[in-house]
Structure formats: C-alpha cells, structure tokens
C-alpha cells in the first residue's frame, strides 16, 4: 500500500465532505420548497409531491443505469472509470442541473423545475455510488469508516440547516401570507442554485484536477444476474405505464370540470399510484420466489432477507421523506396552527434535525470508546444536537418557543438507544414500534402534541438505514456488493410513497393522510420480526451481531 493512501489527504477529504453537505442540503430543502411551489404554481398536494418523485426517481434510474451497464460489461462501471473521475463527472452533471434550475425559474415553469431537479439528483446518484469507497482511499483503510461517518455527520447538519436557509432565500425574515407567494419573484432561487452550482463546479475541478488524489480504479468482475436485470427492467417499464395516465390527466384537465368529475379523477389517479406500488411489491416478491426455485441468473435476489430488505429500504426512505414533505401542508391547517409557508422552516428544520440527533448518537458506536464514555455520550450527543438545532433557528429570528418541550421526545430516543444495545433487529423493532405509536398519536390528536408526534418520526427514522442494511445483506457472501446496489435502488420509495400520501390528502385531508406513515412503520416492524426467523434458518444468529452506525452504504441525501 502506498504512503499517500495511509496518510490522510485532508484537502481532498474536506472537499468531499462539502459535497456530502450539499447532498443533504438539497434534499431537506425540498421540505420548504414543496409548500412554496404549491402556493406559487397553484398546485394540489399530489402535484407538489412530484418534486420528491423527480428527485428520488433520479436516484433509482441512476443506480439502475449503472447496474445495467455493469451487468452487460461484466465490470463495475464506476470502478472502471475510477472513483475520482466518477465523483467529478457526477458533480459536473449536478452543475448542469443547477444551471437548468436557474433557467427553469426564470423562463420555464414547474415542469422545467422538476426536470432540473431530476438532473441534479442524477448527478448525486453517481457521486454517492463512488463517494464512500473514495473516502476510504483518502487515508488509512482502517480509519475509512471514521471518515465516512464524519461525512455523514456533516450531511446531517446540511439536512438540518437547509430548511432555514431556503426559507430565508424564499421569504426573507418576514412572514409572507400564502396568498401573496405567487407575487414573489424567483430571483432568490436563482441565486441559491447559482451558489450551489458554483460550488459543484469548484469541487469537481479540485477533485478531478488534483494529482495527489488517488484515481480509485477497480477492475473486479461483476457477477452477471440477467434474470434480475430483466425483472428490474420490466418493473421500470410498468412504473412508467402507471405514471403516464396520471400526468396525462393533469395536462388535459379542463378549467370547467365539475366537482363530481374532479373527485372521480382524483380516485382514478389514486388507483394508478396504488398500481405503481403493487408493481414494486409484486415484482420483487415474484423475483425472490422464482430465484428460490432456480437461483441461476438471479444473483443476490435469491436471498429472501435481501428482497424483503429492499422493500424495507423502499418503505423506510418513503416514510422518512413523506413525513417531512407533507409537514408543510399539515401545518397550514387550522388544527395545526394555520401557519404560513414562510413560518414552517423551524419545524421542517427540527424534523430533519431529528435525523441528525439520532445519527450523531448512533455514530458513537463507530468509535472505540470505553463503555462508560459511550453511555455518557449517548446522553450528551442527542441533547447537544437538539441545542444546536434550536440555536441555529434562533439566529434566524423565528419563534422557536413551541419547540422547547420537544426535548422530551429526545429523552425517549435516548432511552431507546440503551434498550437497543447496537443489535440491528432489536433496534429496527424498537424504533419501528415507536414510529407506529408516534404516528397514531399524531393521527388521533391535534396541536402541539400531534406536531411533536409527527416530528418524532425523524428520531425513529434516524438510524433505520444501517439496521435494515445490516439485516438485508447478512449471509449474502459473494453477492454482498450486488445486494448493496439493489438496496440503494430502493431509494425510489422517496419518489413513490410521498406522492401517494399527497394524493390521499387531496381525497381525505392532509391530517388523515398520515395513515400512510402508520402502514410504513408497521411493515418495518414486521420485517424486523420476520427476518430473524429467515436468518435463523440460515444458521445466522442476529442477536449475536452488533450494528455499527457506519454510513458506508447510506444514501446521504436521505
């Protein structure tokens, strides 16, 4: 091993960490951008959720495209290019998306904004595929997970601060009535993406042109899995079939349509959305059943823990994004304070900050602390993260007093950490059950208690990814890398479940639509229970395995 690999390349590492920050920043900023676009473009809740569809759909298509070319060529495409070039290419792609966003807000419309956001996220997909192994290359491999967790911590800070910055960029410090939003200019959005795009370009040049940064070439062969590839291709085509009628119905919507016809159309769109969900669930279950009978050509999909884990990742990302993206619409209702879009920033920040609270606490397990020190940090880190969230929001001049007592939810999470003992199945079960309880409390109450209950969804989602990931790839052996790629594709949940909740809210109301989140957390609890039995049949004792809060496979924009 060469010396420059053992000695950490700090300039390159700091540049890479700044990229981690903006992944989280753009993703979480959508939580404020969605209600803004809803008022500005006069959209319904479903249409506003198309922002998530475009953003997370790009992750799926990007990962699927890389898997397709790797499967056809028999080699890892990203590894063949080199992690260094792949990150640079991804950054340049996102830079192009930022330029398109500037053009979209000045000369286009909502559809143009969606396309620009899709291009930005497509670049993110390539960046994140290469970023984690690239971070390992920037120093001693033994400390690689520490560098990745550092990036994950900065990413979480980006998700927390984004709603604050985006709120300021869109509305300034004043409260803006929702009816007046359509009269605002979009110049600040242009400035925001000009800044972000410039940073993408600078980072691309620093990483791409630096002679001291390792290329990260990987020429290992990729095991072919043609049947899995065909199945994913069919699933993608069927998803396109499901969404095409929905978009077509919007483009042909008559301004003279009656209320009865509109209600009928809403249900029609809901049927197609449910169809898209069934395509994914049925497609994956079919793949696993067929692979169980004859495993040749299916690769990692022959393992039931992986297929059910793919559905778990799909569900987890979906519920995490859905809670935050629909939060703005919820807070506008009379039962939840009748807040204006310009005043929801602190709440969206606290939701995404809740993920930061959990991830900072969870990351303690990645370091070799003594038992007493670890226990003390499990108490101190969440409280410190909570104080930081309040402090950052306080600086903006917004009223944060309604959020003070949310600290009691943080105390509950601290207690949950001690009960989990770093066991992935136990962690997922406890946090999923807490998620179900929180969402039910939110559904059957209003006001501050309900708001806290929904915000706490971020606390319970915070460390689900490593728990699900650990359980899904156990026992995969040589198929672990391929299984990891399949799991990352399931970020698609962030593009499917939020629109389903959005459309349901148009039919039964935004508050009632949170029943979707209950169903999601129930499935995650079921997966935690069922996967233990599956792995036990493979002579794998889940309770003997400790989970490290390692972000090495985590989609850090989520």
mmCIF file of N, CA, C and O in Angstrom, residues 492-558:
data_model
loop_
_atom_site.group_PDB
_atom_site.id
_atom_site.type_symbol
_atom_site.label_atom_id
_atom_site.label_comp_id
_atom_site.label_asym_id
_atom_site.label_seq_id
_atom_site.Cartn_x
_atom_site.Cartn_y
_atom_site.Cartn_z
ATOM 1 N N UNK A 492 -35.980 4.672 -4.363
ATOM 2 C CA UNK A 492 -37.174 5.011 -5.137
ATOM 3 C C UNK A 492 -38.388 5.228 -4.242
ATOM 4 O O UNK A 492 -39.314 5.962 -4.613
ATOM 5 N N UNK A 493 -38.393 4.605 -3.064
ATOM 6 C CA UNK A 493 -39.513 4.798 -2.139
ATOM 7 C C UNK A 493 -39.777 6.264 -1.837
ATOM 8 O O UNK A 493 -40.925 6.669 -1.603
ATOM 9 N N UNK A 494 -38.719 7.083 -1.845
ATOM 10 C CA UNK A 494 -38.874 8.507 -1.605
ATOM 11 C C UNK A 494 -39.588 9.224 -2.735
ATOM 12 O O UNK A 494 -40.029 10.369 -2.564
ATOM 13 N N UNK A 495 -39.686 8.555 -3.900
ATOM 14 C CA UNK A 495 -40.387 9.150 -5.033
ATOM 15 C C UNK A 495 -41.781 8.588 -5.249
ATOM 16 O O UNK A 495 -42.542 9.114 -6.063
ATOM 17 N N UNK A 496 -42.143 7.511 -4.539
ATOM 18 C CA UNK A 496 -43.446 6.868 -4.716
ATOM 19 C C UNK A 496 -44.380 7.113 -3.532
ATOM 20 O O UNK A 496 -45.526 7.531 -3.706
ATOM 21 N N UNK A 497 -43.893 6.871 -2.324
ATOM 22 C CA UNK A 497 -44.759 6.966 -1.141
ATOM 23 C C UNK A 497 -45.217 8.403 -0.855
ATOM 24 O O UNK A 497 -46.402 8.616 -0.554
ATOM 25 N N UNK A 498 -44.353 9.437 -0.930
ATOM 26 C CA UNK A 498 -44.849 10.806 -0.714
ATOM 27 C C UNK A 498 -45.945 11.227 -1.684
ATOM 28 O O UNK A 498 -46.947 11.819 -1.253
ATOM 29 N N UNK A 499 -45.828 10.933 -3.004
ATOM 30 C CA UNK A 499 -46.948 11.267 -3.894
ATOM 31 C C UNK A 499 -48.231 10.512 -3.546
ATOM 32 O O UNK A 499 -49.333 11.050 -3.699
ATOM 33 N N UNK A 500 -48.105 9.251 -3.077
ATOM 34 C CA UNK A 500 -49.300 8.504 -2.668
ATOM 35 C C UNK A 500 -49.972 9.209 -1.498
ATOM 36 O O UNK A 500 -51.196 9.399 -1.481
ATOM 37 N N UNK A 501 -49.169 9.627 -0.511
ATOM 38 C CA UNK A 501 -49.754 10.357 0.609
ATOM 39 C C UNK A 501 -50.323 11.691 0.149
ATOM 40 O O UNK A 501 -51.383 12.122 0.618
ATOM 41 N N UNK A 502 -49.612 12.341 -0.777
ATOM 42 C CA UNK A 502 -50.097 13.626 -1.299
ATOM 43 C C UNK A 502 -51.445 13.487 -1.984
ATOM 44 O O UNK A 502 -52.348 14.306 -1.781
ATOM 45 N N UNK A 503 -51.594 12.447 -2.800
ATOM 46 C CA UNK A 503 -52.865 12.242 -3.491
ATOM 47 C C UNK A 503 -53.965 11.854 -2.497
ATOM 48 O O UNK A 503 -55.115 12.296 -2.610
ATOM 49 N N UNK A 504 -53.618 11.024 -1.509
ATOM 50 C CA UNK A 504 -54.586 10.644 -0.484
ATOM 51 C C UNK A 504 -55.056 11.872 0.296
ATOM 52 O O UNK A 504 -56.231 11.989 0.648
ATOM 53 N N UNK A 505 -54.145 12.819 0.531
ATOM 54 C CA UNK A 505 -54.516 14.041 1.257
ATOM 55 C C UNK A 505 -55.488 14.888 0.448
ATOM 56 O O UNK A 505 -56.343 15.575 1.014
ATOM 57 N N UNK A 506 -55.367 14.843 -0.888
ATOM 58 C CA UNK A 506 -56.311 15.568 -1.737
ATOM 59 C C UNK A 506 -57.707 14.968 -1.657
ATOM 60 O O UNK A 506 -58.699 15.644 -1.925
ATOM 61 N N UNK A 507 -57.771 13.672 -1.287
ATOM 62 C CA UNK A 507 -59.059 12.976 -1.232
ATOM 63 C C UNK A 507 -59.680 13.018 0.159
ATOM 64 O O UNK A 507 -60.864 13.334 0.321
ATOM 65 N N UNK A 508 -58.876 12.727 1.203
ATOM 66 C CA UNK A 508 -59.447 12.613 2.559
ATOM 67 C C UNK A 508 -58.930 13.672 3.526
ATOM 68 O O UNK A 508 -59.400 13.762 4.657
ATOM 69 N N UNK A 509 -57.933 14.466 3.131
ATOM 70 C CA UNK A 509 -57.387 15.502 4.011
ATOM 71 C C UNK A 509 -55.947 15.213 4.393
ATOM 72 O O UNK A 509 -55.550 14.049 4.529
ATOM 73 N N UNK A 510 -55.151 16.253 4.583
ATOM 74 C CA UNK A 510 -53.723 16.112 4.850
ATOM 75 C C UNK A 510 -53.461 15.416 6.179
ATOM 76 O O UNK A 510 -52.551 14.581 6.300
ATOM 77 N N UNK A 511 -54.251 15.724 7.217
ATOM 78 C CA UNK A 511 -54.046 15.100 8.527
ATOM 79 C C UNK A 511 -54.320 13.600 8.441
ATOM 80 O O UNK A 511 -53.502 12.776 8.873
ATOM 81 N N UNK A 512 -55.447 13.242 7.870
ATOM 82 C CA UNK A 512 -55.840 11.839 7.780
ATOM 83 C C UNK A 512 -54.889 11.034 6.888
ATOM 84 O O UNK A 512 -54.736 9.821 7.058
ATOM 85 N N UNK A 513 -54.240 11.712 5.937
ATOM 86 C CA UNK A 513 -53.348 11.009 5.002
ATOM 87 C C UNK A 513 -52.132 10.402 5.698
ATOM 88 O O UNK A 513 -51.460 9.527 5.134
ATOM 89 N N UNK A 514 -51.855 10.838 6.922
ATOM 90 C CA UNK A 514 -50.703 10.292 7.650
ATOM 91 C C UNK A 514 -50.920 8.843 8.089
ATOM 92 O O UNK A 514 -50.028 8.234 8.678
ATOM 93 N N UNK A 515 -52.079 8.274 7.762
ATOM 94 C CA UNK A 515 -52.283 6.837 7.956
ATOM 95 C C UNK A 515 -51.268 6.051 7.130
ATOM 96 O O UNK A 515 -50.887 4.927 7.491
ATOM 97 N N UNK A 516 -50.807 6.650 6.037
ATOM 98 C CA UNK A 516 -49.778 6.016 5.196
ATOM 99 C C UNK A 516 -48.511 5.752 6.014
ATOM 100 O O UNK A 516 -47.885 4.691 5.889
ATOM 101 N N UNK A 517 -48.150 6.683 6.873
ATOM 102 C CA UNK A 517 -46.925 6.525 7.664
ATOM 103 C C UNK A 517 -47.074 5.404 8.692
ATOM 104 O O UNK A 517 -46.099 4.719 9.004
ATOM 105 N N UNK A 518 -48.274 5.212 9.202
ATOM 106 C CA UNK A 518 -48.522 4.118 10.148
ATOM 107 C C UNK A 518 -48.272 2.785 9.454
ATOM 108 O O UNK A 518 -47.583 1.906 9.988
ATOM 109 N N UNK A 519 -48.831 2.627 8.258
ATOM 110 C CA UNK A 519 -48.666 1.386 7.493
ATOM 111 C C UNK A 519 -47.178 1.118 7.227
ATOM 112 O O UNK A 519 -46.709 -0.022 7.337
ATOM 113 N N UNK A 520 -46.431 2.168 6.900
ATOM 114 C CA UNK A 520 -44.992 2.017 6.617
ATOM 115 C C UNK A 520 -44.228 1.507 7.842
ATOM 116 O O UNK A 520 -43.437 0.559 7.745
ATOM 117 N N UNK A 521 -44.470 2.137 8.994
ATOM 118 C CA UNK A 521 -43.767 1.709 10.209
ATOM 119 C C UNK A 521 -44.184 0.299 10.626
ATOM 120 O O UNK A 521 -43.380 -0.457 11.173
ATOM 121 N N UNK A 522 -45.441 -0.074 10.370
ATOM 122 C CA UNK A 522 -45.886 -1.434 10.683
ATOM 123 C C UNK A 522 -45.096 -2.447 9.859
ATOM 124 O O UNK A 522 -44.652 -3.475 10.391
ATOM 125 N N UNK A 523 -44.923 -2.157 8.552
ATOM 126 C CA UNK A 523 -44.148 -3.101 7.732
ATOM 127 C C UNK A 523 -42.712 -3.224 8.236
ATOM 128 O O UNK A 523 -42.145 -4.322 8.273
ATOM 129 N N UNK A 524 -42.109 -2.112 8.637
ATOM 130 C CA UNK A 524 -40.728 -2.150 9.115
ATOM 131 C C UNK A 524 -40.618 -2.998 10.384
ATOM 132 O O UNK A 524 -39.636 -3.735 10.566
ATOM 133 N N UNK A 525 -41.641 -2.924 11.257
ATOM 134 C CA UNK A 525 -41.648 -3.765 12.448
ATOM 135 C C UNK A 525 -41.810 -5.237 12.064
ATOM 136 O O UNK A 525 -41.153 -6.124 12.635
ATOM 137 N N UNK A 526 -42.673 -5.510 11.080
ATOM 138 C CA UNK A 526 -42.866 -6.885 10.603
ATOM 139 C C UNK A 526 -41.572 -7.443 10.016
ATOM 140 O O UNK A 526 -41.195 -8.588 10.270
ATOM 141 N N UNK A 527 -40.875 -6.622 9.227
ATOM 142 C CA UNK A 527 -39.603 -7.058 8.649
ATOM 143 C C UNK A 527 -38.601 -7.406 9.740
ATOM 144 O O UNK A 527 -37.903 -8.423 9.663
ATOM 145 N N UNK A 528 -38.520 -6.566 10.771
ATOM 146 C CA UNK A 528 -37.589 -6.810 11.880
ATOM 147 C C UNK A 528 -37.876 -8.149 12.553
ATOM 148 O O UNK A 528 -36.954 -8.858 12.985
ATOM 149 N N UNK A 529 -39.167 -8.497 12.642
ATOM 150 C CA UNK A 529 -39.564 -9.758 13.283
ATOM 151 C C UNK A 529 -39.308 -10.953 12.355
ATOM 152 O O UNK A 529 -38.726 -11.963 12.766
ATOM 153 N N UNK A 530 -39.731 -10.824 11.099
ATOM 154 C CA UNK A 530 -39.661 -11.946 10.156
ATOM 155 C C UNK A 530 -38.233 -12.287 9.774
ATOM 156 O O UNK A 530 -37.869 -13.470 9.644
ATOM 157 N N UNK A 531 -37.388 -11.263 9.602
ATOM 158 C CA UNK A 531 -36.031 -11.516 9.110
ATOM 159 C C UNK A 531 -35.206 -12.336 10.101
ATOM 160 O O UNK A 531 -34.302 -13.078 9.712
ATOM 161 N N UNK A 532 -35.520 -12.230 11.389
ATOM 162 C CA UNK A 532 -34.815 -13.041 12.382
ATOM 163 C C UNK A 532 -35.031 -14.525 12.117
ATOM 164 O O UNK A 532 -34.091 -15.333 12.177
ATOM 165 N N UNK A 533 -36.281 -14.908 11.800
ATOM 166 C CA UNK A 533 -36.580 -16.305 11.500
ATOM 167 C C UNK A 533 -35.933 -16.763 10.217
ATOM 168 O O UNK A 533 -35.427 -17.897 10.131
ATOM 169 N N UNK A 534 -35.908 -15.890 9.213
ATOM 170 C CA UNK A 534 -35.282 -16.226 7.925
ATOM 171 C C UNK A 534 -33.795 -16.505 8.114
ATOM 172 O O UNK A 534 -33.254 -17.494 7.604
ATOM 173 N N UNK A 535 -33.123 -15.621 8.847
ATOM 174 C CA UNK A 535 -31.689 -15.776 9.063
ATOM 175 C C UNK A 535 -31.385 -16.959 9.985
ATOM 176 O O UNK A 535 -30.341 -17.614 9.840
ATOM 177 N N UNK A 536 -32.287 -17.251 10.913
ATOM 178 C CA UNK A 536 -32.083 -18.391 11.805
ATOM 179 C C UNK A 536 -32.055 -19.692 11.013
ATOM 180 O O UNK A 536 -31.275 -20.607 11.314
ATOM 181 N N UNK A 537 -32.894 -19.777 9.962
ATOM 182 C CA UNK A 537 -32.901 -20.957 9.095
ATOM 183 C C UNK A 537 -31.588 -21.105 8.336
ATOM 184 O O UNK A 537 -31.236 -22.204 7.891
ATOM 185 N N UNK A 538 -30.860 -19.982 8.175
ATOM 186 C CA UNK A 538 -29.554 -19.999 7.501
ATOM 187 C C UNK A 538 -28.413 -20.092 8.520
ATOM 188 O O UNK A 538 -27.267 -19.815 8.197
ATOM 189 N N UNK A 539 -28.783 -20.457 9.769
ATOM 190 C CA UNK A 539 -27.809 -20.612 10.866
ATOM 191 C C UNK A 539 -27.081 -19.310 11.189
ATOM 192 O O UNK A 539 -25.888 -19.312 11.504
ATOM 193 N N UNK A 540 -27.808 -18.195 11.080
ATOM 194 C CA UNK A 540 -27.246 -16.889 11.429
ATOM 195 C C UNK A 540 -27.995 -16.359 12.641
ATOM 196 O O UNK A 540 -29.217 -16.177 12.590
ATOM 197 N N UNK A 541 -27.259 -16.119 13.724
ATOM 198 C CA UNK A 541 -27.852 -15.600 14.956
ATOM 199 C C UNK A 541 -27.779 -14.073 14.944
ATOM 200 O O UNK A 541 -26.715 -13.488 15.157
ATOM 201 N N UNK A 542 -28.919 -13.453 14.688
ATOM 202 C CA UNK A 542 -28.960 -11.985 14.582
ATOM 203 C C UNK A 542 -28.572 -11.324 15.893
ATOM 204 O O UNK A 542 -27.896 -10.290 15.908
ATOM 205 N N UNK A 543 -28.980 -11.903 17.019
ATOM 206 C CA UNK A 543 -28.720 -11.293 18.321
ATOM 207 C C UNK A 543 -27.238 -11.299 18.692
ATOM 208 O O UNK A 543 -26.827 -10.589 19.613
ATOM 209 N N UNK A 544 -26.450 -12.095 17.970
ATOM 210 C CA UNK A 544 -25.012 -12.144 18.250
ATOM 211 C C UNK A 544 -24.241 -11.101 17.451
ATOM 212 O O UNK A 544 -23.028 -10.976 17.576
ATOM 213 N N UNK A 545 -24.947 -10.355 16.624
ATOM 214 C CA UNK A 545 -24.314 -9.379 15.731
ATOM 215 C C UNK A 545 -24.573 -7.974 16.242
ATOM 216 O O UNK A 545 -25.707 -7.628 16.588
ATOM 217 N N UNK A 546 -23.521 -7.167 16.283
ATOM 218 C CA UNK A 546 -23.666 -5.767 16.677
ATOM 219 C C UNK A 546 -23.655 -4.886 15.441
ATOM 220 O O UNK A 546 -22.907 -5.114 14.502
ATOM 221 N N UNK A 547 -24.509 -3.876 15.464
ATOM 222 C CA UNK A 547 -24.609 -2.948 14.353
ATOM 223 C C UNK A 547 -23.707 -1.751 14.600
ATOM 224 O O UNK A 547 -23.764 -1.132 15.651
ATOM 225 N N UNK A 548 -22.888 -1.431 13.609
ATOM 226 C CA UNK A 548 -22.096 -0.196 13.678
ATOM 227 C C UNK A 548 -22.789 0.857 12.851
ATOM 228 O O UNK A 548 -23.202 0.599 11.725
ATOM 229 N N UNK A 549 -22.949 2.032 13.425
ATOM 230 C CA UNK A 549 -23.610 3.135 12.703
ATOM 231 C C UNK A 549 -22.633 3.666 11.669
ATOM 232 O O UNK A 549 -22.065 4.748 11.796
ATOM 233 N N UNK A 550 -22.412 2.854 10.636
ATOM 234 C CA UNK A 550 -21.459 3.173 9.590
ATOM 235 C C UNK A 550 -22.229 3.604 8.358
ATOM 236 O O UNK A 550 -23.080 2.876 7.864
ATOM 237 N N UNK A 551 -21.939 4.800 7.866
ATOM 238 C CA UNK A 551 -22.668 5.330 6.717
ATOM 239 C C UNK A 551 -22.090 4.851 5.398
ATOM 240 O O UNK A 551 -22.354 5.421 4.356
ATOM 241 N N UNK A 552 -21.300 3.784 5.409
ATOM 242 C CA UNK A 552 -20.593 3.363 4.200
ATOM 243 C C UNK A 552 -21.512 3.004 3.055
ATOM 244 O O UNK A 552 -21.103 3.008 1.911
ATOM 245 N N UNK A 553 -22.764 2.675 3.334
ATOM 246 C CA UNK A 553 -23.694 2.346 2.270
ATOM 247 C C UNK A 553 -24.902 3.271 2.260
ATOM 248 O O UNK A 553 -25.819 3.079 1.481
ATOM 249 N N UNK A 554 -24.919 4.245 3.167
ATOM 250 C CA UNK A 554 -26.124 5.050 3.335
ATOM 251 C C UNK A 554 -26.259 6.111 2.254
ATOM 252 O O UNK A 554 -25.295 6.770 1.875
ATOM 253 N N UNK A 555 -27.478 6.307 1.720
ATOM 254 C CA UNK A 555 -27.712 7.372 0.758
ATOM 255 C C UNK A 555 -27.791 8.694 1.493
ATOM 256 O O UNK A 555 -28.812 9.043 2.056
ATOM 257 N N UNK A 556 -26.709 9.455 1.492
ATOM 258 C CA UNK A 556 -26.603 10.579 2.408
ATOM 259 C C UNK A 556 -27.431 11.799 2.027
ATOM 260 O O UNK A 556 -27.363 12.816 2.680
ATOM 261 N N UNK A 557 -28.228 11.669 0.972
ATOM 262 C CA UNK A 557 -29.162 12.753 0.698
ATOM 263 C C UNK A 557 -30.488 12.480 1.360
ATOM 264 O O UNK A 557 -31.424 13.237 1.236
ATOM 265 N N UNK A 558 -30.560 11.351 2.037
ATOM 266 C CA UNK A 558 -31.832 10.958 2.630
ATOM 267 C C UNK A 558 -31.765 11.154 4.125
ATOM 268 O O UNK A 558 -30.841 10.709 4.757
#
